[in-house]
C-alpha positions as YAML, in Angstrom:
chain: A
units: angstrom
residues:
- id: 1
  name: ASN
  ca: [-46.01, -1.00, 35.94]
- id: 2
  name: ARG
  ca: [-49.20, -2.73, 34.96]
- id: 3
  name: ILE
  ca: [-51.36, -0.55, 37.39]
- id: 4
  name: GLU
  ca: [-50.01, 2.67, 35.85]
- id: 5
  name: GLY
  ca: [-50.53, 1.31, 32.48]
- id: 6
  name: LEU
  ca: [-54.38, 0.74, 33.02]
- id: 7
  name: MET
  ca: [-54.66, 4.00, 34.70]
- id: 8
  name: TYR
  ca: [-53.08, 6.10, 32.08]
- id: 9
  name: HIS
  ca: [-54.08, 3.95, 29.07]
- id: 10
  name: THR
  ca: [-56.98, 6.49, 28.20]
- id: 11
  name: ILE
  ca: [-56.69, 10.23, 28.91]
- id: 12
  name: VAL
  ca: [-59.55, 12.85, 28.16]
- id: 13
  name: LEU
  ca: [-58.74, 16.41, 28.41]
- id: 14
  name: THR
  ca: [-61.76, 18.83, 28.30]
- id: 15
  name: ASN
  ca: [-60.19, 22.33, 28.99]
- id: 16
  name: GLU
  ca: [-56.92, 24.34, 29.24]
- id: 17
  name: MET
  ca: [-56.59, 24.09, 32.91]
- id: 18
  name: ARG
  ca: [-56.80, 20.33, 33.06]
- id: 19
  name: ALA
  ca: [-54.46, 20.16, 30.01]
- id: 20
  name: HIS
  ca: [-51.84, 22.36, 32.05]
- id: 21
  name: ARG
  ca: [-52.20, 20.31, 35.01]
- id: 22
  name: PHE
  ca: [-51.73, 17.09, 33.10]
- id: 23
  name: ILE
  ca: [-48.54, 18.52, 31.60]
- id: 24
  name: SER
  ca: [-47.28, 19.62, 34.77]
- id: 25
  name: SER
  ca: [-47.79, 16.23, 36.47]
- id: 26
  name: LEU
  ca: [-45.75, 14.58, 33.97]
- id: 27
  name: HIS
  ca: [-42.78, 16.76, 33.62]
- id: 28
  name: SER
  ca: [-40.69, 14.82, 36.04]
- id: 29
  name: ARG
  ca: [-41.92, 11.48, 34.49]
- id: 30
  name: PRO
  ca: [-42.19, 11.80, 30.83]
- id: 31
  name: ALA
  ca: [-41.87, 8.28, 30.42]
- id: 32
  name: LEU
  ca: [-45.10, 7.56, 32.04]
- id: 33
  name: ALA
  ca: [-46.97, 9.25, 29.25]
- id: 34
  name: SER
  ca: [-44.95, 8.11, 26.33]
- id: 35
  name: GLU
  ca: [-44.98, 4.53, 27.35]
- id: 36
  name: ASN
  ca: [-48.57, 4.25, 28.68]
- id: 37
  name: ILE
  ca: [-51.00, 6.52, 27.08]
- id: 38
  name: LYS
  ca: [-52.38, 4.91, 24.08]
- id: 39
  name: SER
  ca: [-55.65, 6.63, 23.61]
- id: 40
  name: LEU
  ca: [-56.06, 10.37, 23.96]
- id: 41
  name: CYS
  ca: [-59.00, 12.95, 23.72]
- id: 42
  name: LEU
  ca: [-58.27, 16.64, 23.45]
- id: 43
  name: CYS
  ca: [-61.40, 18.85, 23.29]
- id: 44
  name: GLY
  ca: [-63.37, 21.80, 24.72]
- id: 45
  name: THR
  ca: [-61.17, 24.80, 25.43]
- id: 46
  name: VAL
  ca: [-57.89, 23.26, 25.05]
- id: 47
  name: GLN
  ca: [-55.51, 25.74, 23.17]
- id: 48
  name: LEU
  ca: [-53.38, 24.57, 20.35]
- id: 49
  name: ALA
  ca: [-50.03, 25.21, 21.76]
- id: 50
  name: THR
  ca: [-51.31, 23.34, 24.66]
- id: 51
  name: ALA
  ca: [-52.71, 20.32, 22.55]
- id: 52
  name: ALA
  ca: [-49.12, 20.27, 20.74]
- id: 53
  name: GLU
  ca: [-47.25, 19.92, 24.23]
- id: 54
  name: VAL
  ca: [-49.59, 17.06, 25.25]
- id: 55
  name: VAL
  ca: [-49.38, 15.32, 21.84]
- id: 56
  name: GLN
  ca: [-45.46, 15.61, 22.13]
- id: 57
  name: LEU
  ca: [-45.61, 13.96, 25.73]
- id: 58
  name: CYS
  ca: [-47.93, 11.20, 24.58]
- id: 59
  name: SER
  ca: [-45.70, 9.97, 21.83]
- id: 60
  name: SER
  ca: [-47.04, 6.39, 21.63]
- id: 61
  name: VAL
  ca: [-50.79, 7.37, 21.26]
- id: 62
  name: ASP
  ca: [-52.49, 5.04, 18.52]
- id: 63
  name: SER
  ca: [-56.01, 6.36, 19.04]
- id: 64
  name: LEU
  ca: [-56.72, 10.04, 19.05]
- id: 65
  name: ALA
  ca: [-59.62, 12.41, 19.25]
- id: 66
  name: LEU
  ca: [-58.78, 15.96, 18.27]
- id: 67
  name: TRP
  ca: [-61.97, 18.20, 18.83]
- id: 68
  name: ILE
  ca: [-60.70, 21.50, 19.39]
- id: 69
  name: LEU
  ca: [-61.03, 24.52, 17.21]
- id: 70
  name: PRO
  ca: [-58.20, 27.31, 16.68]
- id: 71
  name: GLU
  ca: [-58.33, 30.58, 18.12]
- id: 72
  name: GLY
  ca: [-56.61, 33.87, 17.29]
- id: 73
  name: ASP
  ca: [-54.61, 34.69, 13.98]
- id: 74
  name: ASN
  ca: [-51.13, 32.80, 15.07]
- id: 75
  name: HIS
  ca: [-50.92, 30.13, 12.30]
- id: 76
  name: VAL
  ca: [-47.53, 28.89, 13.46]
- id: 77
  name: VAL
  ca: [-48.82, 26.98, 16.52]
- id: 78
  name: PRO
  ca: [-50.86, 24.65, 14.17]
- id: 79
  name: ASP
  ca: [-47.75, 23.80, 12.27]
- id: 80
  name: VAL
  ca: [-46.18, 22.64, 15.30]
- id: 81
  name: LEU
  ca: [-49.19, 20.63, 16.18]
- id: 82
  name: LEU
  ca: [-49.10, 19.08, 12.75]
- id: 83
  name: LEU
  ca: [-45.29, 17.99, 13.17]
- id: 84
  name: ALA
  ca: [-46.35, 16.49, 16.67]
- id: 85
  name: LEU
  ca: [-49.42, 14.69, 15.09]
- id: 86
  name: ASN
  ca: [-47.36, 13.39, 12.10]
- id: 87
  name: GLY
  ca: [-44.92, 11.69, 14.62]
- id: 88
  name: LEU
  ca: [-47.68, 9.63, 16.37]
- id: 89
  name: PRO
  ca: [-48.24, 5.79, 15.38]
- id: 90
  name: LEU
  ca: [-52.02, 6.68, 14.96]
- id: 91
  name: LEU
  ca: [-54.31, 3.70, 13.79]
- id: 92
  name: GLN
  ca: [-57.44, 5.41, 15.05]
- id: 93
  name: LEU
  ca: [-58.10, 9.35, 14.50]
- id: 94
  name: SER
  ca: [-61.16, 11.29, 15.01]
- id: 95
  name: ILE
  ca: [-60.61, 14.82, 13.93]
- id: 96
  name: GLN
  ca: [-61.95, 18.28, 13.09]
- id: 97
  name: LEU
  ca: [-59.80, 19.20, 9.97]
- id: 98
  name: SER
  ca: [-60.16, 22.91, 10.80]
- id: 99
  name: THR
  ca: [-58.12, 22.48, 13.91]
- id: 100
  name: VAL
  ca: [-55.12, 21.82, 12.01]
- id: 101
  name: PHE
  ca: [-55.72, 22.91, 8.49]
- id: 102
  name: ARG
  ca: [-57.14, 26.36, 9.33]
- id: 103
  name: ARG
  ca: [-55.03, 27.97, 6.36]
- id: 104
  name: THR
  ca: [-55.69, 25.27, 4.00]
- id: 105
  name: PRO
  ca: [-59.53, 25.02, 3.12]
- id: 106
  name: ARG
  ca: [-59.11, 21.67, 1.37]
- id: 107
  name: PRO
  ca: [-56.28, 19.55, 2.63]
- id: 108
  name: PHE
  ca: [-55.39, 16.57, 0.40]
- id: 109
  name: LEU
  ca: [-55.15, 13.93, 3.27]
- id: 110
  name: PRO
  ca: [-53.02, 11.15, 1.38]
- id: 111
  name: SER
  ca: [-50.15, 13.74, 1.33]
- id: 112
  name: ILE
  ca: [-50.22, 14.14, 5.27]
- id: 113
  name: PRO
  ca: [-48.02, 11.55, 7.12]
- id: 114
  name: MET
  ca: [-50.64, 11.17, 9.96]
- id: 115
  name: PHE
  ca: [-53.15, 9.60, 7.49]
- id: 116
  name: HIS
  ca: [-50.83, 7.21, 6.17]
- id: 117
  name: LYS
  ca: [-51.39, 4.32, 8.69]
- id: 118
  name: VAL
  ca: [-54.72, 5.17, 9.94]
- id: 119
  name: THR
  ca: [-57.12, 2.29, 9.68]
- id: 120
  name: HIS
  ca: [-60.18, 3.87, 11.47]
- id: 121
  name: LEU
  ca: [-60.99, 7.51, 10.47]
- id: 122
  name: GLU
  ca: [-63.67, 9.79, 11.65]
- id: 123
  name: LEU
  ca: [-64.06, 13.29, 10.16]
- id: 124
  name: LEU
  ca: [-66.36, 15.51, 11.94]
- id: 125
  name: GLU
  ca: [-67.13, 18.16, 9.38]
- id: 126
  name: GLY
  ca: [-69.79, 17.54, 6.77]
- id: 127
  name: TRP
  ca: [-67.90, 19.63, 4.20]
- id: 128
  name: VAL
  ca: [-65.49, 16.94, 3.33]
- id: 129
  name: VAL
  ca: [-67.97, 15.26, 1.18]
- id: 130
  name: TRP
  ca: [-69.72, 18.37, -0.17]
- id: 131
  name: GLY
  ca: [-68.14, 18.38, -3.62]
- id: 132
  name: PHE
  ca: [-64.35, 19.17, -3.64]
- id: 133
  name: PRO
  ca: [-62.32, 15.80, -2.98]
- id: 134
  name: ILE
  ca: [-59.73, 15.58, -0.07]
- id: 135
  name: GLY
  ca: [-58.49, 12.24, -1.13]
- id: 136
  name: ILE
  ca: [-60.38, 9.85, 1.33]
- id: 137
  name: PRO
  ca: [-60.62, 7.19, -1.43]
- id: 138
  name: CYS
  ca: [-57.04, 7.30, -1.86]
- id: 139
  name: LEU
  ca: [-56.53, 6.04, 1.74]
- id: 140
  name: THR
  ca: [-56.92, 2.55, 0.67]
- id: 141
  name: GLN
  ca: [-55.79, 1.11, 3.99]
- id: 142
  name: LEU
  ca: [-58.76, 2.32, 5.86]
- id: 143
  name: THR
  ca: [-61.26, -0.48, 7.19]
- id: 144
  name: HIS
  ca: [-63.67, 1.91, 9.18]
- id: 145
  name: ILE
  ca: [-64.69, 5.47, 8.04]
- id: 146
  name: SER
  ca: [-67.02, 7.78, 9.96]
- id: 147
  name: LEU
  ca: [-68.47, 10.88, 7.99]
- id: 148
  name: GLN
  ca: [-70.98, 13.71, 8.73]
- id: 149
  name: VAL
  ca: [-73.89, 13.45, 6.05]
- id: 150
  name: PHE
  ca: [-76.44, 16.21, 5.08]
- id: 151
  name: THR
  ca: [-78.77, 15.03, 2.36]
- id: 152
  name: SER
  ca: [-79.04, 18.56, 1.00]
- id: 153
  name: TRP
  ca: [-75.18, 19.06, 0.72]
- id: 154
  name: THR
  ca: [-73.42, 15.76, 0.49]
- id: 155
  name: THR
  ca: [-72.30, 14.74, -2.85]
- id: 156
  name: PRO
  ca: [-73.37, 10.98, -3.60]
- id: 157
  name: ILE
  ca: [-70.55, 10.20, -5.84]
- id: 158
  name: LEU
  ca: [-67.98, 11.03, -3.20]
- id: 159
  name: LEU
  ca: [-69.60, 8.35, -1.09]
- id: 160
  name: GLN
  ca: [-69.64, 5.93, -3.98]
- id: 161
  name: MET
  ca: [-65.95, 6.46, -4.41]
- id: 162
  name: ILE
  ca: [-65.15, 5.69, -0.85]
- id: 163
  name: LEU
  ca: [-67.17, 2.46, -1.20]
- id: 164
  name: SER
  ca: [-65.41, 1.48, -4.37]
- id: 165
  name: ASP
  ca: [-61.84, 2.49, -3.99]
- id: 166
  name: CYS
  ca: [-61.34, 1.66, -0.35]
- id: 167
  name: VAL
  ca: [-60.83, -2.00, -0.97]
- id: 168
  name: LEU
  ca: [-60.59, -2.89, 2.75]
- id: 169
  name: LEU
  ca: [-63.49, -1.00, 3.78]
- id: 170
  name: ARG
  ca: [-65.72, -2.74, 6.38]
- id: 171
  name: VAL
  ca: [-67.67, -0.12, 7.81]
- id: 172
  name: LEU
  ca: [-68.87, 3.32, 6.76]
- id: 173
  name: VAL
  ca: [-70.61, 5.05, 9.50]
- id: 174
  name: LEU
  ca: [-72.78, 8.26, 8.66]
- id: 175
  name: HIS
  ca: [-73.44, 10.53, 11.52]
- id: 176
  name: VAL
  ca: [-76.68, 12.61, 10.78]
- id: 177
  name: THR
  ca: [-78.80, 15.28, 12.45]
- id: 178
  name: GLU
  ca: [-81.76, 14.40, 10.17]
- id: 179
  name: ASP
  ca: [-84.13, 11.63, 10.62]
- id: 180
  name: VAL
  ca: [-82.36, 8.40, 10.07]
- id: 181
  name: GLY
  ca: [-85.20, 6.95, 7.93]
- id: 182
  name: ARG
  ca: [-85.04, 9.94, 5.65]
- id: 183
  name: VAL
  ca: [-81.26, 9.59, 5.23]
- id: 184
  name: GLU
  ca: [-81.72, 5.66, 4.56]
- id: 185
  name: ARG
  ca: [-84.13, 6.56, 1.90]
- id: 186
  name: TRP
  ca: [-81.88, 9.21, 0.37]
- id: 187
  name: LEU
  ca: [-79.25, 6.49, 0.12]
- id: 188
  name: ARG
  ca: [-81.38, 3.97, -1.67]
- id: 189
  name: GLU
  ca: [-82.28, 6.68, -4.21]
- id: 190
  name: HIS
  ca: [-78.62, 6.73, -5.40]
- id: 191
  name: GLU
  ca: [-76.84, 3.95, -7.20]
- id: 192
  name: GLY
  ca: [-74.22, 2.10, -5.04]
- id: 193
  name: LEU
  ca: [-75.33, 3.67, -1.75]
- id: 194
  name: ASP
  ca: [-77.54, 0.80, -0.48]
- id: 195
  name: ASP
  ca: [-74.59, -1.04, 0.72]
- id: 196
  name: PRO
  ca: [-74.51, -3.21, 3.77]
- id: 197
  name: ARG
  ca: [-71.15, -1.71, 5.01]
- id: 198
  name: ILE
  ca: [-73.18, 1.53, 5.73]
- id: 199
  name: VAL
  ca: [-74.45, 2.37, 9.21]
- id: 200
  name: VAL
  ca: [-76.52, 5.46, 9.76]
- id: 201
  name: THR
  ca: [-76.59, 6.77, 13.21]
- id: 202
  name: ALA
  ca: [-77.96, 9.90, 14.94]
- id: 203
  name: LYS
  ca: [-75.45, 9.45, 17.78]
- id: 204
  name: SER
  ca: [-72.72, 12.20, 18.36]
- id: 205
  name: PRO
  ca: [-69.08, 11.48, 18.49]
- id: 206
  name: ARG
  ca: [-68.88, 12.61, 21.97]
- id: 207
  name: ASP
  ca: [-71.36, 9.85, 22.96]
- id: 208
  name: ASN
  ca: [-69.36, 7.23, 21.16]
- id: 209
  name: TRP
  ca: [-66.13, 8.52, 23.08]
- id: 210
  name: ASP
  ca: [-67.93, 8.63, 26.57]
- id: 211
  name: ARG
  ca: [-68.75, 4.84, 26.04]
- id: 212
  name: VAL
  ca: [-65.11, 4.09, 25.35]
- id: 213
  name: ALA
  ca: [-64.10, 5.92, 28.34]
- id: 214
  name: CYS
  ca: [-66.43, 3.87, 30.38]
- id: 215
  name: ASP
  ca: [-65.56, 0.56, 28.88]
- id: 216
  name: GLY
  ca: [-68.55, 0.46, 26.71]
- id: 217
  name: MET
  ca: [-69.18, -0.24, 22.95]
- id: 218
  name: SER
  ca: [-67.11, 2.26, 20.72]
- id: 219
  name: LEU
  ca: [-68.28, 3.56, 17.26]
- id: 220
  name: TRP
  ca: [-66.33, 1.11, 15.60]
- id: 221
  name: GLN
  ca: [-67.56, -2.01, 17.83]
- id: 222
  name: TYR
  ca: [-71.13, -0.68, 17.20]
- id: 223
  name: GLY
  ca: [-70.56, -0.50, 13.11]
- id: 224
  name: ASP
  ca: [-68.96, -4.02, 13.22]
- id: 225
  name: TYR
  ca: [-71.91, -5.17, 15.20]
- id: 226
  name: ILE
  ca: [-74.44, -3.93, 12.95]
- id: 227
  name: THR
  ca: [-72.66, -5.10, 9.66]
- id: 228
  name: SER
  ca: [-72.05, -8.56, 11.09]
- id: 229
  name: TYR
  ca: [-75.63, -8.91, 12.19]
- id: 230
  name: ARG
  ca: [-76.60, -7.99, 8.63]
- id: 231
  name: ASN
  ca: [-74.22, -10.32, 6.93]
- id: 232
  name: THR
  ca: [-75.28, -13.21, 9.36]
- id: 233
  name: THR
  ca: [-79.18, -12.53, 8.61]
- id: 234
  name: GLN
  ca: [-78.38, -12.43, 4.91]
- id: 235
  name: ILE
  ca: [-76.55, -15.79, 5.15]
- id: 236
  name: CYS
  ca: [-79.46, -17.18, 7.11]
- id: 237
  name: THR
  ca: [-82.00, -15.98, 4.64]
- id: 238
  name: ILE
  ca: [-79.89, -17.54, 1.68]
- id: 239
  name: ASP
  ca: [-79.72, -20.87, 3.63]
...
């Protein structure tokens, strides 16, 4: 019913115990999860095998945050998790790639089904733009991208390729741990990176997800707001 749909729309599981309780509570009513849960966050101490079970239950999720790290030497479980992830109708994805691709140091994202329909992609690890390309510019359906940037390590040409090749891109959010002003100066020093679609923020992904859970402004809404404000200001200046 409508109330259940609202109650179960967004689920956040922060540890293994909560995840197991969640799975147990839905064993007798699997349709409750598959039909109602659209937004899912798995983080903290949730184990990979448990995460796979949760994802299999929540088969209609279109917005996923996967922030757990694999433990131990069993590499079969990530394959099961990957299979479950590839079956989701994902539109928004925030992921720590090491969670799933622990045996593949540089996965090529366009070859992986879960990335094919995603329009909003957040990659939490800075190494994805350190030099060796993982195919982000080939995901031309992306309208919103969020990356972790370090001025000492990030390769400017990879950001330039994303801005030029992702033809539908509206917002590129750059998460930083450095001073925001310093990063903005670094961007201006490189051709093509003084782009109005770039939004630099020191806020953590968790901060943004907490806002979503509390019906606040999401990361993507914030990015849209900033770029829209810039465009409006520019039009007023031209006029």
